[in-house]
Structure formats: structure tokens, C-alpha cells
PDB file of C-alpha atoms in Angstrom:
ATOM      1  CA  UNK A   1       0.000   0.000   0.000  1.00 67.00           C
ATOM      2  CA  UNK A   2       2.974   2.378   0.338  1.00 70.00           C
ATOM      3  CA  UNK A   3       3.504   2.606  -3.279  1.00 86.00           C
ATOM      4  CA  UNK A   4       0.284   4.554  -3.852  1.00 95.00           C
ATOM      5  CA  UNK A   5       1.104   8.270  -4.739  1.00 96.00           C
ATOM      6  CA  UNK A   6      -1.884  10.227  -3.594  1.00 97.00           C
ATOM      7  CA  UNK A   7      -0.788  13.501  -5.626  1.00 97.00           C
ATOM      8  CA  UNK A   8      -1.585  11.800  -9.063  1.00 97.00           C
ATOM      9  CA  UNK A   9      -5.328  13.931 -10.146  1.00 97.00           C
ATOM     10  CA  UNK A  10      -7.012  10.494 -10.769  1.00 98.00           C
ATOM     11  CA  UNK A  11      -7.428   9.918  -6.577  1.00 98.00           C
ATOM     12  CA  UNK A  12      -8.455  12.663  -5.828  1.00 96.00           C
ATOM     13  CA  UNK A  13     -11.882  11.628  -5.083  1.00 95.00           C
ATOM     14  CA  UNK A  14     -10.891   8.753  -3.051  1.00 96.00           C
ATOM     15  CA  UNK A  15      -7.710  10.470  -1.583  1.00 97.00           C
ATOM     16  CA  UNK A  16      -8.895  11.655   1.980  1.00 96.00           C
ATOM     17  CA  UNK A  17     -10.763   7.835   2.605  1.00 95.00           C
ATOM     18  CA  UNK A  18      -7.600   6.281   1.178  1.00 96.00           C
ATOM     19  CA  UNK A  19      -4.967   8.030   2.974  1.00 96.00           C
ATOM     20  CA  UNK A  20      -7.157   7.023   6.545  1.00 95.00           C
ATOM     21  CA  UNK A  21      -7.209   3.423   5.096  1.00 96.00           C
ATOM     22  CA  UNK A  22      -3.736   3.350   4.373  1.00 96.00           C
ATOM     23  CA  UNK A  23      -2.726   4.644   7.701  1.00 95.00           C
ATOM     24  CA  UNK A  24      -4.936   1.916   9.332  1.00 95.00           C
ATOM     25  CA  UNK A  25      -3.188  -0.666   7.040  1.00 96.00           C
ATOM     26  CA  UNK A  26       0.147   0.961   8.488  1.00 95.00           C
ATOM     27  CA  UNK A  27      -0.857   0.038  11.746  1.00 94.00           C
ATOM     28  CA  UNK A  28      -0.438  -3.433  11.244  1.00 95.00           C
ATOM     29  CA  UNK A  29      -4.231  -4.090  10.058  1.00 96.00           C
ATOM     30  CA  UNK A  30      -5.413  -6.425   7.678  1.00 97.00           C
ATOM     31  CA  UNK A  31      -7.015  -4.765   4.741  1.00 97.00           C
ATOM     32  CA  UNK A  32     -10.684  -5.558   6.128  1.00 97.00           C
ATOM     33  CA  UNK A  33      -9.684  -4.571   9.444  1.00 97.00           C
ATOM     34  CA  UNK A  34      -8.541  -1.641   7.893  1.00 96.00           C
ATOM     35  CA  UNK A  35     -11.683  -0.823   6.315  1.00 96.00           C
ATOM     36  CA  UNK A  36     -13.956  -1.581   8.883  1.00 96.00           C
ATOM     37  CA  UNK A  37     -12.342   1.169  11.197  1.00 93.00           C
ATOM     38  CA  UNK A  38     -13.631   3.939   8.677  1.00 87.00           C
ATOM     39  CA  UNK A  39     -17.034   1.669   7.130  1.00 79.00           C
ATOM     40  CA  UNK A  40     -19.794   3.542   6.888  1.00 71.00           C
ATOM     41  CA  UNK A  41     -21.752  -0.038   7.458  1.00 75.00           C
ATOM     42  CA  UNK A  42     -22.871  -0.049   4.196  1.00 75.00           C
ATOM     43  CA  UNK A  43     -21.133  -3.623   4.125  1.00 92.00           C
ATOM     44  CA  UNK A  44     -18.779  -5.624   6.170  1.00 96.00           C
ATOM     45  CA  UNK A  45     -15.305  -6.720   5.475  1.00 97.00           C
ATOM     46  CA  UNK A  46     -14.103 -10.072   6.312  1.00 97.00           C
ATOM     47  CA  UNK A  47     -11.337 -12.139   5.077  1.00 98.00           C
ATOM     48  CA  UNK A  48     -10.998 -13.999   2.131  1.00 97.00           C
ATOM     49  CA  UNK A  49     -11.630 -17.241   4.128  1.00 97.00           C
ATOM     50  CA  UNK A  50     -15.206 -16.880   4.682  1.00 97.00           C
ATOM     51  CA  UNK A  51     -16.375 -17.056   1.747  1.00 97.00           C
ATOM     52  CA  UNK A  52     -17.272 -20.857   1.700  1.00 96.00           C
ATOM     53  CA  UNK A  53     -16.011 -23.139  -1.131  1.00 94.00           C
ATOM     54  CA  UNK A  54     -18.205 -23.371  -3.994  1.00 90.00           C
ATOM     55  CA  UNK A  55     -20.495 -20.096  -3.247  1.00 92.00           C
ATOM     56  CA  UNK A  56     -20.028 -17.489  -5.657  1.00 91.00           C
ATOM     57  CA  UNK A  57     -18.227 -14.015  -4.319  1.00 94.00           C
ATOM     58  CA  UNK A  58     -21.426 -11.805  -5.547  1.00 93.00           C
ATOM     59  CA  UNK A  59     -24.037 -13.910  -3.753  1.00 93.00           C
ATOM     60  CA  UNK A  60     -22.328 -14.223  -0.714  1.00 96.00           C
ATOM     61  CA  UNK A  61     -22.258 -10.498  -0.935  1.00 97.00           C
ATOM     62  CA  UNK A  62     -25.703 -10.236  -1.075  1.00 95.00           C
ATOM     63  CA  UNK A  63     -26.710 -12.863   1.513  1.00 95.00           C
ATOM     64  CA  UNK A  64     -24.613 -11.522   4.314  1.00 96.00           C
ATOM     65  CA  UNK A  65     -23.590  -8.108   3.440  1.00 95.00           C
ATOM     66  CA  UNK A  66     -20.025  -9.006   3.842  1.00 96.00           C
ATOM     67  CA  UNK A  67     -17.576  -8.184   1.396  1.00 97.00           C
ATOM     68  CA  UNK A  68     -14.623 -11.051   0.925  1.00 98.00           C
ATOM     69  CA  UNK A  69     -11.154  -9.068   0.987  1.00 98.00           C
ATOM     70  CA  UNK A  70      -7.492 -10.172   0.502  1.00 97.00           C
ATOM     71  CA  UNK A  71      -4.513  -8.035   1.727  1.00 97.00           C
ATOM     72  CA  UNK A  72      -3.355  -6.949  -1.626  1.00 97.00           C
ATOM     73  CA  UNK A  73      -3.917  -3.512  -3.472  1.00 97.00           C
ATOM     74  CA  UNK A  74      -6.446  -5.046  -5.824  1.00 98.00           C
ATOM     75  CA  UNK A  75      -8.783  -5.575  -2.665  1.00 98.00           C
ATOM     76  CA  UNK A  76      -7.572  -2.415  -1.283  1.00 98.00           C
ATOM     77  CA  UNK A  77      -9.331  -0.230  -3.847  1.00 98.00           C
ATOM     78  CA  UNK A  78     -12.224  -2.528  -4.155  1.00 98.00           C
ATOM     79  CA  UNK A  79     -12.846  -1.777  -0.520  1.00 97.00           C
ATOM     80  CA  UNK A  80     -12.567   2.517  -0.559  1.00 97.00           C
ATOM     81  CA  UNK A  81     -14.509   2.077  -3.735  1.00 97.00           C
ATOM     82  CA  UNK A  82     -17.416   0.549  -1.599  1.00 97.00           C
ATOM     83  CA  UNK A  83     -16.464   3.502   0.993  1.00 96.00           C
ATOM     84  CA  UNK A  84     -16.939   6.175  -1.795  1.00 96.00           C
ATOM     85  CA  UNK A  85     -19.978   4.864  -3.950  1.00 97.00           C
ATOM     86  CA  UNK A  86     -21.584   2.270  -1.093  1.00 96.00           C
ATOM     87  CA  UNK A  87     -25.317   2.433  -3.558  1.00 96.00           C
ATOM     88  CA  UNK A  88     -23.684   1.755  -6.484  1.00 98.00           C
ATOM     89  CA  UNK A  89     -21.720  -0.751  -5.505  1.00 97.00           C
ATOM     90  CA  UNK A  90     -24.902  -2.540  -3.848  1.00 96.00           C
ATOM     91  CA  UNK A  91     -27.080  -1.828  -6.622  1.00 97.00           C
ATOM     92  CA  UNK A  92     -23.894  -3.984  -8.412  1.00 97.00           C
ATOM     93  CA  UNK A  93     -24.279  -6.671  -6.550  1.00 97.00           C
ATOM     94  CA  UNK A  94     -27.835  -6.640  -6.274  1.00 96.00           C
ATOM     95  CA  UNK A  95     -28.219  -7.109 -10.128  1.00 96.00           C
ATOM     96  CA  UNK A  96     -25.318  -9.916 -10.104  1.00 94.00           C
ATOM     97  CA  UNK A  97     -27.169 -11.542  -7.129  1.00 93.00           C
ATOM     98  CA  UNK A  98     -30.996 -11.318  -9.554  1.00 93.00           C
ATOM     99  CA  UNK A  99     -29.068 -12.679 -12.306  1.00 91.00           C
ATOM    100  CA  UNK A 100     -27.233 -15.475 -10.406  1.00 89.00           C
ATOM    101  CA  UNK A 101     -30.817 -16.575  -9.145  1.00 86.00           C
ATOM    102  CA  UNK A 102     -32.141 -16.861 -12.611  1.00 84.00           C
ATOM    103  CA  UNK A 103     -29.085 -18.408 -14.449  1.00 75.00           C
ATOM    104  CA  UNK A 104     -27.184 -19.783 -12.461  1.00 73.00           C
ATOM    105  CA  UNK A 105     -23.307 -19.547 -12.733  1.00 70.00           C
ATOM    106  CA  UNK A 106     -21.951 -20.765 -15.537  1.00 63.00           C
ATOM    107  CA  UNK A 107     -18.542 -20.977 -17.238  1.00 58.00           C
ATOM    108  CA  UNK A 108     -19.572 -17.697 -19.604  1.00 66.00           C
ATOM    109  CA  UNK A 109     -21.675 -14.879 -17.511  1.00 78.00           C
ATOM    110  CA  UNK A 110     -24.806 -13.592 -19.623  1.00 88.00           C
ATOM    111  CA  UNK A 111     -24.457 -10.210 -20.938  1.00 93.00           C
ATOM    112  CA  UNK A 112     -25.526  -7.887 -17.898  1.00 94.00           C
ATOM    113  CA  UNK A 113     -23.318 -10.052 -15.692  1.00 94.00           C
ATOM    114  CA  UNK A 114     -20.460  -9.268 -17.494  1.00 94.00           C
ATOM    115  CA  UNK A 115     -21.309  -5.493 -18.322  1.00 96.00           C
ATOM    116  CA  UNK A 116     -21.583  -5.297 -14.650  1.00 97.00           C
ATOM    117  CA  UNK A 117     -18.121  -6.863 -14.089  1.00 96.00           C
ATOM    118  CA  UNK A 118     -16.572  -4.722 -16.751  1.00 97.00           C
ATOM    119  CA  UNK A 119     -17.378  -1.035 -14.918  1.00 98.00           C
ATOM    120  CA  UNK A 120     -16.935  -2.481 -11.288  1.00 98.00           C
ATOM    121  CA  UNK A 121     -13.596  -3.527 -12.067  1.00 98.00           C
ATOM    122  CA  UNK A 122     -12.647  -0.924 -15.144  1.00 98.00           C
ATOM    123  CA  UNK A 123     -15.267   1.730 -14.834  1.00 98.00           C
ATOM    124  CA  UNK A 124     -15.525   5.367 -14.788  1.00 98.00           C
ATOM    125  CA  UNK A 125     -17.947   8.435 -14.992  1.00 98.00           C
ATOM    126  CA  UNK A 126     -17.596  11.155 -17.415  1.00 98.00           C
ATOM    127  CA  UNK A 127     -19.250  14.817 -16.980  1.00 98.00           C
ATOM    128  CA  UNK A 128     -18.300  16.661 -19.617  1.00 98.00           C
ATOM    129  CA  UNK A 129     -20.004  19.062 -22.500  1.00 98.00           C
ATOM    130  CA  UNK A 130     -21.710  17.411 -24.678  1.00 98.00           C
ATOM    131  CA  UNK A 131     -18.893  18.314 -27.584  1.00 98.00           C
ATOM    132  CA  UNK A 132     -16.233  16.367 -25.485  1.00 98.00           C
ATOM    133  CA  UNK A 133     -19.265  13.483 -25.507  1.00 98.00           C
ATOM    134  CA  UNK A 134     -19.671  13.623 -29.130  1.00 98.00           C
ATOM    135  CA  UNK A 135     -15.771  13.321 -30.015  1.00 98.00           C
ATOM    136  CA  UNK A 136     -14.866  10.189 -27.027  1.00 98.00           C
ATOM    137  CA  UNK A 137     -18.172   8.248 -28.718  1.00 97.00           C
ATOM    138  CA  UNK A 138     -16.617   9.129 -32.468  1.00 96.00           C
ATOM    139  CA  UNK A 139     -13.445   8.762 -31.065  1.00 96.00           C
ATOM    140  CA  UNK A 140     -11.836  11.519 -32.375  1.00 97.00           C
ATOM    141  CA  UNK A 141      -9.010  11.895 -30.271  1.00 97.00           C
ATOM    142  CA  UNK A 142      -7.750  14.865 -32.267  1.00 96.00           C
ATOM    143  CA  UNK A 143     -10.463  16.923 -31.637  1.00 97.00           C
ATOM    144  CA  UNK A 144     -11.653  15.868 -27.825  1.00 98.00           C
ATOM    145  CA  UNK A 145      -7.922  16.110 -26.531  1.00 98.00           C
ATOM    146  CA  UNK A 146      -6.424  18.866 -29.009  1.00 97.00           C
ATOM    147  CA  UNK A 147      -9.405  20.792 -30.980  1.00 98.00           C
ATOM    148  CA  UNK A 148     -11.211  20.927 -27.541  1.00 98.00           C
ATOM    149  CA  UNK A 149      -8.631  20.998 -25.428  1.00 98.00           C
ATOM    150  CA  UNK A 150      -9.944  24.480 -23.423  1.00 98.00           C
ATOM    151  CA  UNK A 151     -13.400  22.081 -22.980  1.00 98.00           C
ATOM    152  CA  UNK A 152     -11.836  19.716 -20.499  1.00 98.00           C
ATOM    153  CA  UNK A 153     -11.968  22.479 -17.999  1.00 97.00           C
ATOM    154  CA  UNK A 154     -15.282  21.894 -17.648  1.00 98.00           C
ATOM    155  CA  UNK A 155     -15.093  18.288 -17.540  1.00 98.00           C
ATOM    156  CA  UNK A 156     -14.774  15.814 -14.547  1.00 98.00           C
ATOM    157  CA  UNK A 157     -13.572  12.067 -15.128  1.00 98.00           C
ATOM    158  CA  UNK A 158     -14.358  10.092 -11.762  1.00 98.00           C
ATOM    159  CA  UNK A 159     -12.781   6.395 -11.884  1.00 98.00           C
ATOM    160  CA  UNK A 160     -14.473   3.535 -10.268  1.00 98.00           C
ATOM    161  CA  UNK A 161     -13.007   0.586 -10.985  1.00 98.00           C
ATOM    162  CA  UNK A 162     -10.848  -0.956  -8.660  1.00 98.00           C
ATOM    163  CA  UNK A 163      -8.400  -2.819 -10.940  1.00 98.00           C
ATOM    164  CA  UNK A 164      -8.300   0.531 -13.185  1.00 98.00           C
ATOM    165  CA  UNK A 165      -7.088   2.061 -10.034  1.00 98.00           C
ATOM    166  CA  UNK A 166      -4.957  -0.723  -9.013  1.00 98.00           C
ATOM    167  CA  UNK A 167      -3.417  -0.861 -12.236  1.00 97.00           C
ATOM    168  CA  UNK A 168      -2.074   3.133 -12.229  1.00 98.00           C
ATOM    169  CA  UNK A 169      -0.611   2.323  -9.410  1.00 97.00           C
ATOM    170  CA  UNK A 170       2.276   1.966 -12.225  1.00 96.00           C
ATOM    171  CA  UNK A 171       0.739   3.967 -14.883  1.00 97.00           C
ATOM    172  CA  UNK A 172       1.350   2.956 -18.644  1.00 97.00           C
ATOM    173  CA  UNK A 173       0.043   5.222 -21.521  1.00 97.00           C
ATOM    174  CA  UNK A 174      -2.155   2.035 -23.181  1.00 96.00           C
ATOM    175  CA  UNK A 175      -4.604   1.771 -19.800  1.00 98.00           C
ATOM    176  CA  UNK A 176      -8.430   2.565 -20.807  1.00 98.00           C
ATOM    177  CA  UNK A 177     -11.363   3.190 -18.812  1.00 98.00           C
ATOM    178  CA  UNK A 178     -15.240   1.918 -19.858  1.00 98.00           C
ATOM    179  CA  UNK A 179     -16.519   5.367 -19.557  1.00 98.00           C
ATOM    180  CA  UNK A 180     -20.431   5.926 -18.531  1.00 98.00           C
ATOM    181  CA  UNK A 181     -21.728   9.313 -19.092  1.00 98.00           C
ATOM    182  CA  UNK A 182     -22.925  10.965 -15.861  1.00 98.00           C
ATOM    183  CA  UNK A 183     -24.589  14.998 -15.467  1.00 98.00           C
ATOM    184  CA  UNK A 184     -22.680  17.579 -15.087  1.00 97.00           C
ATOM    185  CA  UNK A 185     -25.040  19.396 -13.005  1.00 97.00           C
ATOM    186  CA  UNK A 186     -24.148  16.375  -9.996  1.00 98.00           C
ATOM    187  CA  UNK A 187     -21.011  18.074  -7.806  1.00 95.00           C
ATOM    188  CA  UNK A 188     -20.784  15.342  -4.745  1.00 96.00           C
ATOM    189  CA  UNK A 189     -19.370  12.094  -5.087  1.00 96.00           C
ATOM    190  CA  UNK A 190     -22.325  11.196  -2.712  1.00 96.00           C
ATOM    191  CA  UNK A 191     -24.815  12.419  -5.178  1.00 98.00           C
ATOM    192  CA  UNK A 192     -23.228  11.047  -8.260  1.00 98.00           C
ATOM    193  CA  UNK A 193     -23.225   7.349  -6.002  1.00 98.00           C
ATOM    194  CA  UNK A 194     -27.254   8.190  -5.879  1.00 98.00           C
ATOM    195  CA  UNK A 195     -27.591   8.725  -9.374  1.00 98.00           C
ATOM    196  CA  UNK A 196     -25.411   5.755 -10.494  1.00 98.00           C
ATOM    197  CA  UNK A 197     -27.151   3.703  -8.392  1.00 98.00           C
ATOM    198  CA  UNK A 198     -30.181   4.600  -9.716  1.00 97.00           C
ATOM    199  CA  UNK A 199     -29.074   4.685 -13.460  1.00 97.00           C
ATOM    200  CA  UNK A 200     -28.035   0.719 -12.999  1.00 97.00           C
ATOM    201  CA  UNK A 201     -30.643  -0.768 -15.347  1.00 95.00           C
ATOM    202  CA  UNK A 202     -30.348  -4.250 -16.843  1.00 94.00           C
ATOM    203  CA  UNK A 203     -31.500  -2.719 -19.578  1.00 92.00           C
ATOM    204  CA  UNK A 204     -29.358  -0.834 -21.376  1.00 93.00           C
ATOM    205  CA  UNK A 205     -26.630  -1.885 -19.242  1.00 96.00           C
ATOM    206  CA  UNK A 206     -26.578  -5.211 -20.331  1.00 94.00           C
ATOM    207  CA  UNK A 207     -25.480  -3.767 -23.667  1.00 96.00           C
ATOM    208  CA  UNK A 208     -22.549  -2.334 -22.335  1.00 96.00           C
ATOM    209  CA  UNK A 209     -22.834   1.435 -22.949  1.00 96.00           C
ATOM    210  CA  UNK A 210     -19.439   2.566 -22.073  1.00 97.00           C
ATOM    211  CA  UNK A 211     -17.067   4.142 -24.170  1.00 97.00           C
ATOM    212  CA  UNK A 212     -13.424   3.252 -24.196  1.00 97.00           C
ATOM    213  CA  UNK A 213     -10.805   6.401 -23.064  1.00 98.00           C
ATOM    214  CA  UNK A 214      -7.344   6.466 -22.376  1.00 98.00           C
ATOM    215  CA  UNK A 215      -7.194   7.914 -19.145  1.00 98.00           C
ATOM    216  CA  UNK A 216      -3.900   9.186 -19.040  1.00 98.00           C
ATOM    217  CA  UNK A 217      -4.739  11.169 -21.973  1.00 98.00           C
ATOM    218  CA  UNK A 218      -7.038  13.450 -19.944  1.00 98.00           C
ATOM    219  CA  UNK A 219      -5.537  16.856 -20.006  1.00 98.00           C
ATOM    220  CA  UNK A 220      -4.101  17.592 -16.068  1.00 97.00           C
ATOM    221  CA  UNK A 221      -3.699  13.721 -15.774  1.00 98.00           C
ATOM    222  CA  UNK A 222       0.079  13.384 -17.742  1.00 97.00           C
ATOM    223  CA  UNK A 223       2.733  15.483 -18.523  1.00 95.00           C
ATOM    224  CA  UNK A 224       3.692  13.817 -21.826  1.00 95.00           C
ATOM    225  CA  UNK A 225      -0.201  14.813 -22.969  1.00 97.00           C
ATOM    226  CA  UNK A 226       0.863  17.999 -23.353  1.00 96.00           C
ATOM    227  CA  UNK A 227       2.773  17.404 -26.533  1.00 96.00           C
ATOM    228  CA  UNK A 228      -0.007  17.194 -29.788  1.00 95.00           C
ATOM    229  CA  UNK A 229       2.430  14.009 -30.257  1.00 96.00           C
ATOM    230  CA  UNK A 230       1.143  11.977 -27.930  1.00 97.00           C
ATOM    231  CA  UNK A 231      -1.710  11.472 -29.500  1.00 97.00           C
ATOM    232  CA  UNK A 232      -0.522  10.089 -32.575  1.00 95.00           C
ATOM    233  CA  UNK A 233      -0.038   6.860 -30.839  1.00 95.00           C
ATOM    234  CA  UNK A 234      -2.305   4.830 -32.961  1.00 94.00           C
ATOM    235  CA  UNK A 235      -2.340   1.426 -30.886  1.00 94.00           C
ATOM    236  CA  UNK A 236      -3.805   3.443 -27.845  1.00 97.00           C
ATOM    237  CA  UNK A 237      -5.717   6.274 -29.510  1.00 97.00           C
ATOM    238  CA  UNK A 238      -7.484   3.594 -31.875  1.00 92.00           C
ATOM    239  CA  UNK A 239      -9.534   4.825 -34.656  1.00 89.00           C
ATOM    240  CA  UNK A 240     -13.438   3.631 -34.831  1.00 84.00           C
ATOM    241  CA  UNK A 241     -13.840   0.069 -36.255  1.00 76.00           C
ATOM    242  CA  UNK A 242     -14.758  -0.145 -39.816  1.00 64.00           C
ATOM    243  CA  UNK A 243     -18.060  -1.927 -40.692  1.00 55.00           C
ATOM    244  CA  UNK A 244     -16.822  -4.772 -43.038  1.00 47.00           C
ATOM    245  CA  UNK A 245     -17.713  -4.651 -46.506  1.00 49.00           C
ATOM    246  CA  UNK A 246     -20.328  -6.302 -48.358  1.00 46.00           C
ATOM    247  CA  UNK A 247     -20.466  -7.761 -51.220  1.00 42.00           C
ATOM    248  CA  UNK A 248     -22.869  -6.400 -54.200  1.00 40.00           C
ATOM    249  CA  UNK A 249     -24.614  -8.504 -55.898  1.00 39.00           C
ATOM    250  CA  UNK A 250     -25.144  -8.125 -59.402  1.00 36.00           C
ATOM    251  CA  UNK A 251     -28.876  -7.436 -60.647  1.00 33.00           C
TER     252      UNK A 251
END
């Protein structure tokens, strides 16, 4: 847990929780101990080893509001993220629970269960002008990071997945976020948990609407983004997919 840098703009959300948790963790606490100093009961933490073989992590969730955890950085994150956004992250595991019920768990999860899996472990909220919007979903990263530049003044980018957060721990230029556009009329991170919450549909979550953004090409978020070159890198700043062509038939 030392090696988290709570300067870096992406934490700043989480950063007054997660310096408390890491001073807990400094203590000589287990991660859940850690957490459950500061919980604001919306869950328990336990360790890993209650969760009984063969019962899936998201029902066991759901049937005793306590939240598995490992001492690593992965669970770490998972756990401020249920400090941060405690509604969303039950409203989560709520709709894994429903589906579990219904399906079952299988080797592939159906498409909500996996939509759901994607933004609680890679997920992020975007409020931004509707210009900024209209470039990420074209993805013209010419025009939302350099034509628009001035715009991202007025934008916020609020990460929630754990393992995204985990993962720029050690940032690398290719990392993306599955972006879900939020208002930008919502200022609190307690409000925007509300609304999420609320927004969690199965339908039209289950068809993934996320877009994908490189988040360290968020202006304020990496030095290196400051030079036009940077986004010329074409295996991170992908163009849009091509519909493949079809064949004409002759009359």
C-alpha cells in the first residue's frame, strides 16, 4: 500500500478515505480490518476465508452483506470504492445476485453479468459538455484532446473501478477506462453514487454502454499529454472500427 502516490489527479476523489485506510493498514491491520475502522456499514469486510467453497463471491455479498477481501492492493481499492460509492456498488451486486438466481453460474456470464463486471472492475464516470461526448463516442481523439482541449476544464472524469485504479498504481500510456456518461449538473461524489445507483438498469446496461478512453490522456492527468504528439499513438488512440464490406450482388 505504500507505493500509492496520492498527488496523481485520478485519486483525488478517493484520496482523503484512502490516505485514513492506508494509515490503518500501516498500523499493522489487515485490509478488512482496515476498512472496517472507517465503514460507513454499508457492508462488512471479512477475510478472504469466509467465503465458503463453492459459493459465488457476488451472492455471498448479497446474503450476508459481507464483502470477501485479501490483503493486496487489488482488494484495497475494491474496498474505498465501496467507501466512496456504497449504492452503487450494492445496486452492483444486487443485479449480479438477480441474475445469479435466474441463471445460475456458468462458465460464460450472460451479458448484464459481465457489463456489470466490466465497470466495477474498469469503470468510470464522465461529466463533460456534450462536444467532449460527441468526439470520445466518435473517437476523435484529435479533436476531444487537441481541438477541444480548453473544454476539459469543464469536464470531470471520476474512476471507479478498482483494478483501473490498481493498475495506475504503475501507470502505462495504453490503460483505458469503460466510460459511462454521468450529469454535469451532480457536484458530490455522494450524489453522483445516488444517481449511479439509480441509473443501474439491466436494460441498457446489459449492452454495455461505455465508451473506451485512455485515461492518461485526460488533459491535467500526464505530462507527456501535453505534446499534440502523444496522441498520434495509434495502438492506444485507436480509430473507430470499420463496418466490413459487403459484397454487391449483381442485378
Amino acid at each position: 500500500m505504500e507505493k500509492v502516490d496520492w498527488g496523481k489527479p485520478w485519486l483525488s476523489p478517493v484520496r482523503e478515505r484512502g490516505i485514513c485506510l492506508q494509515r490503518e493498514v500501516s498500523k499493522g491491520k489487515s485490509v478488512n480490518e482496515a476498512l472496517n475502522v472507517i465503514s460507513l456499514e454499508a457492508v462488512r469486510f471479512v477475510p478472504q476465508s469466509e467465503l465458503p467453497v463453492g459459493t459465488a463471491y457476488e451472492q455471498f455479498i448479497w446474503d450476508t452483506r459481507c464483502v470477501p477481501t485479501r490483503d493486496n492492493l487489488h482488494d484495497f481499492f475494491n474496498g474505498l470504492v465501496w467507501l466512496e460509492f456504497p449504492q452503487a456498488k450494492r445496486r452492483i451486486n444486487e443485479l449480479q445476485a438477480q441474475a445469479i438466481a435466474q441463471d445460475g453460474v456458468g462458465a460464460v456470464r450472460g451479458p448484464l453479468r459481465d457489463a456489470l463486471a466490466v465497470f466495477d472492475e474498469n469503470g468510470a464516470l464522465l461529466q463533460a459538455p456534450a462536444a467532449l461526448w460527441q468526439a470520445l463516442r466518435a473517437r476523435d481523439w484529435q479533436r476531444l484532446f487537441i481541438e477541444l482541449r480548453p473544454l476539459w476544464a469543464e469536464a470531470r472524469l471520476v474512476l471507479f473501478g478498482h483494478a483501473l485504479l490498481e493498475k495506475l498504481v504503475s501507470p502505462r500510456k495504453p490503460m483505458v477506462a469503460h466510460v459511462y456518461q454521468a450529469p454535469q449538473a451532480i457536484k458530490s461524489i455522494a450524489a453522483l453514487d445516488d444517481w449511479l445507483a439509480q441509473a443501474m438498469q439491466p436494460q441498457p446496461w446489459d449492452t454495455k454502454p461505455f465508451a473506451p478512453l485512455p485515461v492518461l490522456g485526460v488533459p491535467g492527468w500526464w505530462p507527456g499529454n501535453e505534446a499534440p504528439e502523444f496522441y498520434a499513438d495509434a495502438q492506444v488512440f485507436r480509430p473507430p472500427r470499420t463496418p466490413p464490406c459487403t459484397a454487391v450482388q449483381a442485378a
